[in-house]
Amino acid sequence: MQGFNKYYPPDYDPSQGSLNKARGKHALGDRARKIDQGILITRFELPFNIWCGTCNNHIGMGVRYNAEKKKIGAYYSTPIFSFRCKCHLCDGWFEIQTDPKNTRYVVTSGARQKDEDWNPEENGGFAVHDTDKESVTVDPLAALEKTTDAKKHMEEVQKPRIESLQTFSEHYNADPYSLSSKARKRFREEKKIELKKKQADDTLKGRYALPSALSLLEEDEKAIEDAKTQWEKAQQDYRLRESKRRKISSDLTSIPSTSSRISGASKTPASDSLSALRTRILQNTAKTSTALRLNTSTSLDAQRH
């Protein structure tokens, strides 16, 4: 048992050293059972697909084993480690070593790595070769001409552009307080205009009982002219309808009086009273329509102003 806690038994003597030493245990526990041989048990994950050399079964990349890790050499100051694992499908062992020179892993014994390198030439493709070869000689005159063109482009194009950008930046960053004041003043003016417009819209919505979430269109000259034209057309239509209605009412009113003049002597008192009642009803109807027309005209004029 490893001494992970702070419990010390009664027979413990500090002269014996640490608790692990007193019990004859290593700090790494069972992982260090072969530490005297330079072997440490560690968790190792396969970096690629392999074929086991004993059972000839496929072992996928990412399978983990309790491997025996051991230092077997060094590449300059970088150590080379070997990982010896036991196949979980059989009793065979295989070993994988690190290759610091090529920054990869190499299977040394007990298995073989699955060949997954893709050759484009063998699969109908084209290999990519290095086009910049060191054997090609460089023309010194061409190199000098290229350098001269680059300097000319820098002097005629890049340098003036950088100077103009620098001037532009200095112009807008010379007095940041005044620029900030102008921006804040403009913002306040726009905010006042927006507030007045919002108040006018809220007043209009409250007058006509419109929903508060309704967004009204922006006023412009074209919209005002269209609204004015439609209002005038509606006024003309209304006047035409009212004139027709008045004409019909006047015709109906004149009918009883004419008939009464024609057959006044031959009517009985009952027919005279009926004609008088009809005349009064028609006159009241005409007065009501006239009052309604006047009220409608007044409300339309108020909306227009």
Short mmCIF file of C-alpha atoms in Angstrom, two decimals:
data_model
loop_
_atom_site.label_atom_id
_atom_site.label_comp_id
_atom_site.label_asym_id
_atom_site.label_seq_id
_atom_site.Cartn_x
_atom_site.Cartn_y
_atom_site.Cartn_z
CA MET A 1 0.00 0.00 0.00
CA GLN A 2 1.30 3.46 -0.92
CA GLY A 3 1.58 6.12 1.73
CA PHE A 4 -0.72 8.71 0.19
CA ASN A 5 -2.22 9.87 3.51
CA LYS A 6 -0.74 11.39 6.64
CA TYR A 7 -1.32 8.36 8.86
CA TYR A 8 1.79 7.12 10.65
CA PRO A 9 1.54 3.81 12.52
CA PRO A 10 2.67 3.53 16.18
CA ASP A 11 5.72 1.45 15.24
CA TYR A 12 6.99 4.11 12.81
CA ASP A 13 10.45 5.50 13.61
CA PRO A 14 11.52 8.74 11.88
CA SER A 15 15.05 7.42 11.70
CA GLN A 16 13.81 4.89 9.14
CA GLY A 17 13.27 7.67 6.61
CA SER A 18 10.04 8.22 4.71
CA LEU A 19 6.93 6.12 5.22
CA ASN A 20 7.38 4.43 1.83
CA LYS A 21 10.96 3.54 2.69
CA ALA A 22 9.93 2.19 6.08
CA ARG A 23 7.35 -0.08 4.42
CA GLY A 24 9.66 -1.04 1.55
CA LYS A 25 7.42 0.55 -1.12
CA HIS A 26 8.24 2.84 -4.03
CA ALA A 27 6.45 6.18 -4.43
CA LEU A 28 5.10 5.06 -7.83
CA GLY A 29 3.74 1.82 -6.41
CA ASP A 30 3.37 -1.19 -8.70
CA ARG A 31 4.46 0.86 -11.72
CA ALA A 32 8.00 0.76 -10.38
CA ARG A 33 8.22 -2.98 -9.82
CA LYS A 34 11.03 -3.20 -12.43
CA ILE A 35 12.66 0.09 -11.61
CA ASP A 36 15.89 -1.72 -10.66
CA GLN A 37 16.18 -2.75 -14.35
CA GLY A 38 15.56 0.79 -15.54
CA ILE A 39 12.00 -0.07 -16.60
CA LEU A 40 8.95 2.01 -15.68
CA ILE A 41 5.41 0.86 -16.38
CA THR A 42 3.56 3.65 -18.19
CA ARG A 43 0.40 4.08 -20.23
CA PHE A 44 1.22 4.06 -23.95
CA GLU A 45 -1.09 4.77 -26.89
CA LEU A 46 -0.34 3.43 -30.35
CA PRO A 47 0.56 6.32 -32.68
CA PHE A 48 -0.43 4.42 -35.87
CA ASN A 49 -2.03 1.19 -37.11
CA ILE A 50 0.06 -1.99 -36.82
CA TRP A 51 -0.15 -5.70 -37.57
CA CYS A 52 0.81 -8.02 -34.74
CA GLY A 53 3.71 -10.29 -35.73
CA THR A 54 2.53 -13.19 -33.54
CA CYS A 55 -1.22 -13.47 -34.25
CA ASN A 56 -1.15 -11.37 -37.44
CA ASN A 57 -4.18 -9.36 -36.24
CA HIS A 58 -4.76 -5.70 -36.93
CA ILE A 59 -4.42 -3.28 -34.00
CA GLY A 60 -5.83 0.18 -34.57
CA MET A 61 -4.25 3.51 -33.80
CA GLY A 62 -5.13 4.83 -30.34
CA VAL A 63 -5.24 1.46 -28.53
CA ARG A 64 -3.63 1.83 -25.10
CA TYR A 65 -1.29 -0.58 -23.31
CA ASN A 66 0.60 -0.75 -20.03
CA ALA A 67 4.01 -0.54 -21.69
CA GLU A 68 7.45 -1.07 -20.23
CA LYS A 69 9.25 2.21 -20.83
CA LYS A 70 13.04 2.10 -20.96
CA LYS A 71 15.78 4.48 -22.06
CA ILE A 72 18.00 2.80 -24.66
CA GLY A 73 20.07 5.69 -26.00
CA ALA A 74 20.18 9.35 -26.92
CA TYR A 75 20.17 11.53 -30.02
CA TYR A 76 22.46 14.36 -28.99
CA SER A 77 20.79 15.49 -25.74
CA THR A 78 17.35 13.95 -26.54
CA PRO A 79 16.80 10.52 -24.98
CA ILE A 80 15.54 7.57 -27.03
CA PHE A 81 12.86 5.48 -25.33
CA SER A 82 11.50 2.05 -26.14
CA PHE A 83 7.97 0.90 -25.30
CA ARG A 84 7.48 -2.84 -24.97
CA CYS A 85 3.81 -3.87 -25.05
CA LYS A 86 1.95 -7.17 -24.85
CA CYS A 87 -0.70 -7.80 -27.51
CA HIS A 88 -4.18 -8.01 -26.04
CA LEU A 89 -5.20 -10.57 -28.70
CA CYS A 90 -2.37 -13.04 -28.02
CA ASP A 91 0.66 -13.55 -25.80
CA GLY A 92 3.10 -11.89 -28.20
CA TRP A 93 5.17 -8.83 -27.40
CA PHE A 94 6.08 -5.96 -29.71
CA GLU A 95 8.36 -2.99 -29.23
CA ILE A 96 8.15 0.58 -30.51
CA GLN A 97 10.94 3.15 -30.21
CA THR A 98 11.10 6.90 -30.54
CA ASP A 99 13.07 8.46 -33.42
CA PRO A 100 14.03 12.03 -32.40
CA LYS A 101 15.99 12.56 -35.61
CA ASN A 102 12.90 12.16 -37.82
CA THR A 103 10.39 13.12 -35.07
CA ARG A 104 8.42 9.89 -35.36
CA TYR A 105 7.93 6.38 -33.89
CA VAL A 106 9.46 3.21 -35.30
CA VAL A 107 8.35 -0.41 -34.84
CA THR A 108 11.49 -2.41 -34.01
CA SER A 109 10.20 -5.92 -33.26
CA GLY A 110 7.11 -8.09 -32.82
CA ALA A 111 4.91 -6.14 -35.26
CA ARG A 112 4.93 -4.18 -38.50
CA GLN A 113 3.53 -0.78 -39.23
CA LYS A 114 0.62 -0.50 -41.64
CA ASP A 115 1.76 1.20 -44.82
CA GLU A 116 -0.59 4.14 -45.37
CA ASP A 117 1.63 6.36 -47.51
CA TRP A 118 -0.18 7.53 -50.64
CA ASN A 119 1.79 7.77 -53.87
CA PRO A 120 0.03 10.09 -56.36
CA GLU A 121 1.89 8.63 -59.35
CA GLU A 122 0.63 5.11 -58.57
CA ASN A 123 -2.98 6.34 -58.23
CA GLY A 124 -3.30 8.36 -61.41
CA GLY A 125 -2.10 11.66 -59.95
CA PHE A 126 0.95 13.83 -60.34
CA ALA A 127 3.80 14.18 -57.90
CA VAL A 128 4.70 17.62 -56.66
CA HIS A 129 8.35 18.42 -57.16
CA ASP A 130 10.43 21.30 -55.93
CA THR A 131 10.67 23.81 -58.74
CA ASP A 132 13.34 25.93 -57.05
CA LYS A 133 16.51 23.99 -57.72
CA GLU A 134 19.84 25.06 -56.39
CA SER A 135 21.56 23.95 -59.58
CA VAL A 136 19.92 26.73 -61.61
CA THR A 137 22.30 29.63 -62.02
CA VAL A 138 21.03 33.13 -61.25
CA ASP A 139 21.60 35.86 -63.81
CA PRO A 140 23.23 38.76 -61.93
CA LEU A 141 21.91 41.34 -64.42
CA ALA A 142 18.35 40.04 -64.06
CA ALA A 143 18.67 40.11 -60.28
CA LEU A 144 20.00 43.67 -60.42
CA GLU A 145 17.16 44.75 -62.72
CA LYS A 146 14.63 43.17 -60.38
CA THR A 147 16.14 45.00 -57.43
CA THR A 148 16.11 48.29 -59.36
CA ASP A 149 12.45 47.86 -60.28
CA ALA A 150 11.59 47.12 -56.66
CA LYS A 151 13.37 50.27 -55.49
CA LYS A 152 11.66 52.35 -58.18
CA HIS A 153 8.25 51.00 -57.19
CA MET A 154 8.97 51.75 -53.55
CA GLU A 155 10.03 55.34 -54.29
CA GLU A 156 7.23 56.17 -56.74
CA VAL A 157 4.27 54.23 -55.33
CA GLN A 158 4.73 52.89 -51.83
CA LYS A 159 6.52 55.84 -50.24
CA PRO A 160 4.01 58.54 -51.41
CA ARG A 161 1.15 56.30 -50.33
CA ILE A 162 2.61 55.87 -46.85
CA GLU A 163 3.24 59.62 -46.58
CA SER A 164 -0.35 60.43 -47.59
CA LEU A 165 -1.70 57.97 -45.03
CA GLN A 166 0.54 59.47 -42.37
CA THR A 167 -0.65 63.00 -43.24
CA PHE A 168 -4.25 61.87 -43.16
CA SER A 169 -3.73 60.26 -39.76
CA GLU A 170 -2.02 63.34 -38.35
CA HIS A 171 -4.84 65.57 -39.64
CA TYR A 172 -7.50 63.61 -37.77
CA ASN A 173 -5.43 62.97 -34.66
CA ALA A 174 -3.90 66.44 -34.22
CA ASP A 175 -6.74 67.80 -32.03
CA PRO A 176 -8.84 64.92 -30.70
CA TYR A 177 -10.78 67.18 -28.30
CA SER A 178 -12.23 69.38 -31.08
CA LEU A 179 -13.08 66.34 -33.18
CA SER A 180 -14.80 64.73 -30.22
CA SER A 181 -16.71 67.95 -29.52
CA LYS A 182 -17.96 68.13 -33.12
CA ALA A 183 -19.03 64.50 -33.05
CA ARG A 184 -20.88 64.92 -29.74
CA LYS A 185 -22.57 68.13 -30.95
CA ARG A 186 -23.77 66.44 -34.10
CA PHE A 187 -25.01 63.50 -32.06
CA ARG A 188 -27.01 65.82 -29.75
CA GLU A 189 -28.62 67.59 -32.72
CA GLU A 190 -29.61 64.30 -34.34
CA LYS A 191 -30.96 63.08 -31.00
CA LYS A 192 -33.15 66.20 -30.63
CA ILE A 193 -34.56 65.71 -34.14
CA GLU A 194 -35.30 62.06 -33.44
CA LEU A 195 -36.98 62.98 -30.13
CA LYS A 196 -39.23 65.59 -31.79
CA LYS A 197 -40.18 63.14 -34.52
CA LYS A 198 -41.00 60.49 -31.92
CA GLN A 199 -43.20 62.89 -29.97
CA ALA A 200 -45.07 63.89 -33.13
CA ASP A 201 -45.59 60.24 -34.06
CA ASP A 202 -46.84 59.41 -30.56
CA THR A 203 -49.29 62.32 -30.69
CA LEU A 204 -50.62 61.15 -34.05
CA LYS A 205 -50.95 57.57 -32.84
CA GLY A 206 -52.82 58.70 -29.73
CA ARG A 207 -55.19 60.89 -31.76
CA TYR A 208 -56.23 58.05 -34.09
CA ALA A 209 -55.86 55.22 -31.53
CA LEU A 210 -53.05 53.54 -33.47
CA PRO A 211 -50.91 50.82 -31.85
CA SER A 212 -47.74 52.10 -30.23
CA ALA A 213 -45.62 49.45 -32.00
CA LEU A 214 -46.67 50.77 -35.42
CA SER A 215 -43.82 52.45 -37.32
CA LEU A 216 -44.86 55.45 -39.40
CA LEU A 217 -43.29 56.26 -42.75
CA GLU A 218 -40.90 59.14 -43.21
CA GLU A 219 -42.45 62.30 -44.60
CA ASP A 220 -41.18 63.57 -47.96
CA GLU A 221 -42.43 65.87 -50.71
CA LYS A 222 -43.72 63.05 -52.87
CA ALA A 223 -45.71 61.48 -50.04
CA ILE A 224 -47.23 64.85 -49.10
CA GLU A 225 -48.29 65.55 -52.70
CA ASP A 226 -49.82 62.07 -53.04
CA ALA A 227 -51.76 62.50 -49.79
CA LYS A 228 -52.99 65.94 -50.87
CA THR A 229 -54.14 64.59 -54.23
CA GLN A 230 -55.98 61.69 -52.61
CA TRP A 231 -57.65 64.05 -50.10
CA GLU A 232 -58.88 66.38 -52.86
CA LYS A 233 -60.22 63.45 -54.83
CA ALA A 234 -62.05 62.16 -51.76
CA GLN A 235 -63.52 65.64 -51.20
CA GLN A 236 -64.83 65.79 -54.77
CA ASP A 237 -66.38 62.36 -54.48
CA TYR A 238 -68.02 63.31 -51.20
CA ARG A 239 -69.47 66.54 -52.64
CA LEU A 240 -70.83 64.68 -55.64
CA ARG A 241 -72.55 62.12 -53.41
CA GLU A 242 -74.00 64.88 -51.22
CA SER A 243 -75.34 66.80 -54.20
CA LYS A 244 -77.10 63.69 -55.48
CA ARG A 245 -78.52 63.02 -52.03
CA ARG A 246 -79.82 66.60 -51.69
CA LYS A 247 -81.43 66.41 -55.12
CA ILE A 248 -83.21 63.18 -54.23
CA SER A 249 -84.36 64.64 -50.91
CA SER A 250 -85.70 67.79 -52.59
CA ASP A 251 -87.57 65.72 -55.14
CA LEU A 252 -89.15 63.60 -52.42
CA THR A 253 -90.12 66.72 -50.47
CA SER A 254 -91.81 68.37 -53.46
CA ILE A 255 -93.97 65.36 -54.23
CA PRO A 256 -96.50 65.69 -51.34
CA SER A 257 -97.02 69.45 -51.85
CA THR A 258 -97.69 69.00 -55.56
CA SER A 259 -100.09 66.16 -55.01
CA SER A 260 -101.83 68.14 -52.30
CA ARG A 261 -102.34 71.06 -54.66
CA ILE A 262 -103.71 68.82 -57.37
CA SER A 263 -106.12 66.85 -55.24
CA GLY A 264 -106.57 69.13 -52.24
CA ALA A 265 -110.31 69.49 -52.54
CA SER A 266 -111.02 65.80 -52.97
CA LYS A 267 -108.96 64.60 -49.93
CA THR A 268 -110.47 63.67 -46.67
CA PRO A 269 -109.17 64.98 -43.32
CA ALA A 270 -107.42 61.64 -42.73
CA SER A 271 -105.51 61.85 -46.04
CA ASP A 272 -104.57 65.47 -45.31
CA SER A 273 -103.04 64.52 -41.95
CA LEU A 274 -101.14 61.63 -43.54
CA SER A 275 -99.69 63.90 -46.21
CA ALA A 276 -98.66 66.45 -43.58
CA LEU A 277 -96.89 63.73 -41.54
CA ARG A 278 -95.03 62.51 -44.60
CA THR A 279 -93.93 66.04 -45.41
CA ARG A 280 -92.57 66.56 -41.89
CA ILE A 281 -90.62 63.26 -42.01
CA LEU A 282 -89.00 64.19 -45.32
CA GLN A 283 -88.08 67.67 -44.06
CA ASN A 284 -86.47 66.22 -40.91
CA THR A 285 -84.49 63.75 -43.07
CA ALA A 286 -83.20 66.60 -45.22
CA LYS A 287 -82.14 68.62 -42.15
CA THR A 288 -80.31 65.60 -40.65
CA SER A 289 -78.37 64.94 -43.85
CA THR A 290 -77.39 68.62 -44.08
CA ALA A 291 -76.11 68.65 -40.47
CA LEU A 292 -74.16 65.41 -41.07
CA ARG A 293 -72.54 66.88 -44.18
CA LEU A 294 -71.45 70.01 -42.30
CA ASN A 295 -69.92 67.97 -39.45
CA THR A 296 -67.99 65.74 -41.90
CA SER A 297 -66.60 68.75 -43.78
CA THR A 298 -65.48 70.35 -40.48
CA SER A 299 -63.62 67.20 -39.35
CA LEU A 300 -61.89 66.78 -42.72
CA ASP A 301 -60.72 70.44 -42.64
CA ALA A 302 -59.35 69.94 -39.11
CA GLN A 303 -57.43 66.81 -40.17
CA ARG A 304 -56.00 68.63 -43.16
CA HIS A 305 -54.62 71.49 -41.00
#
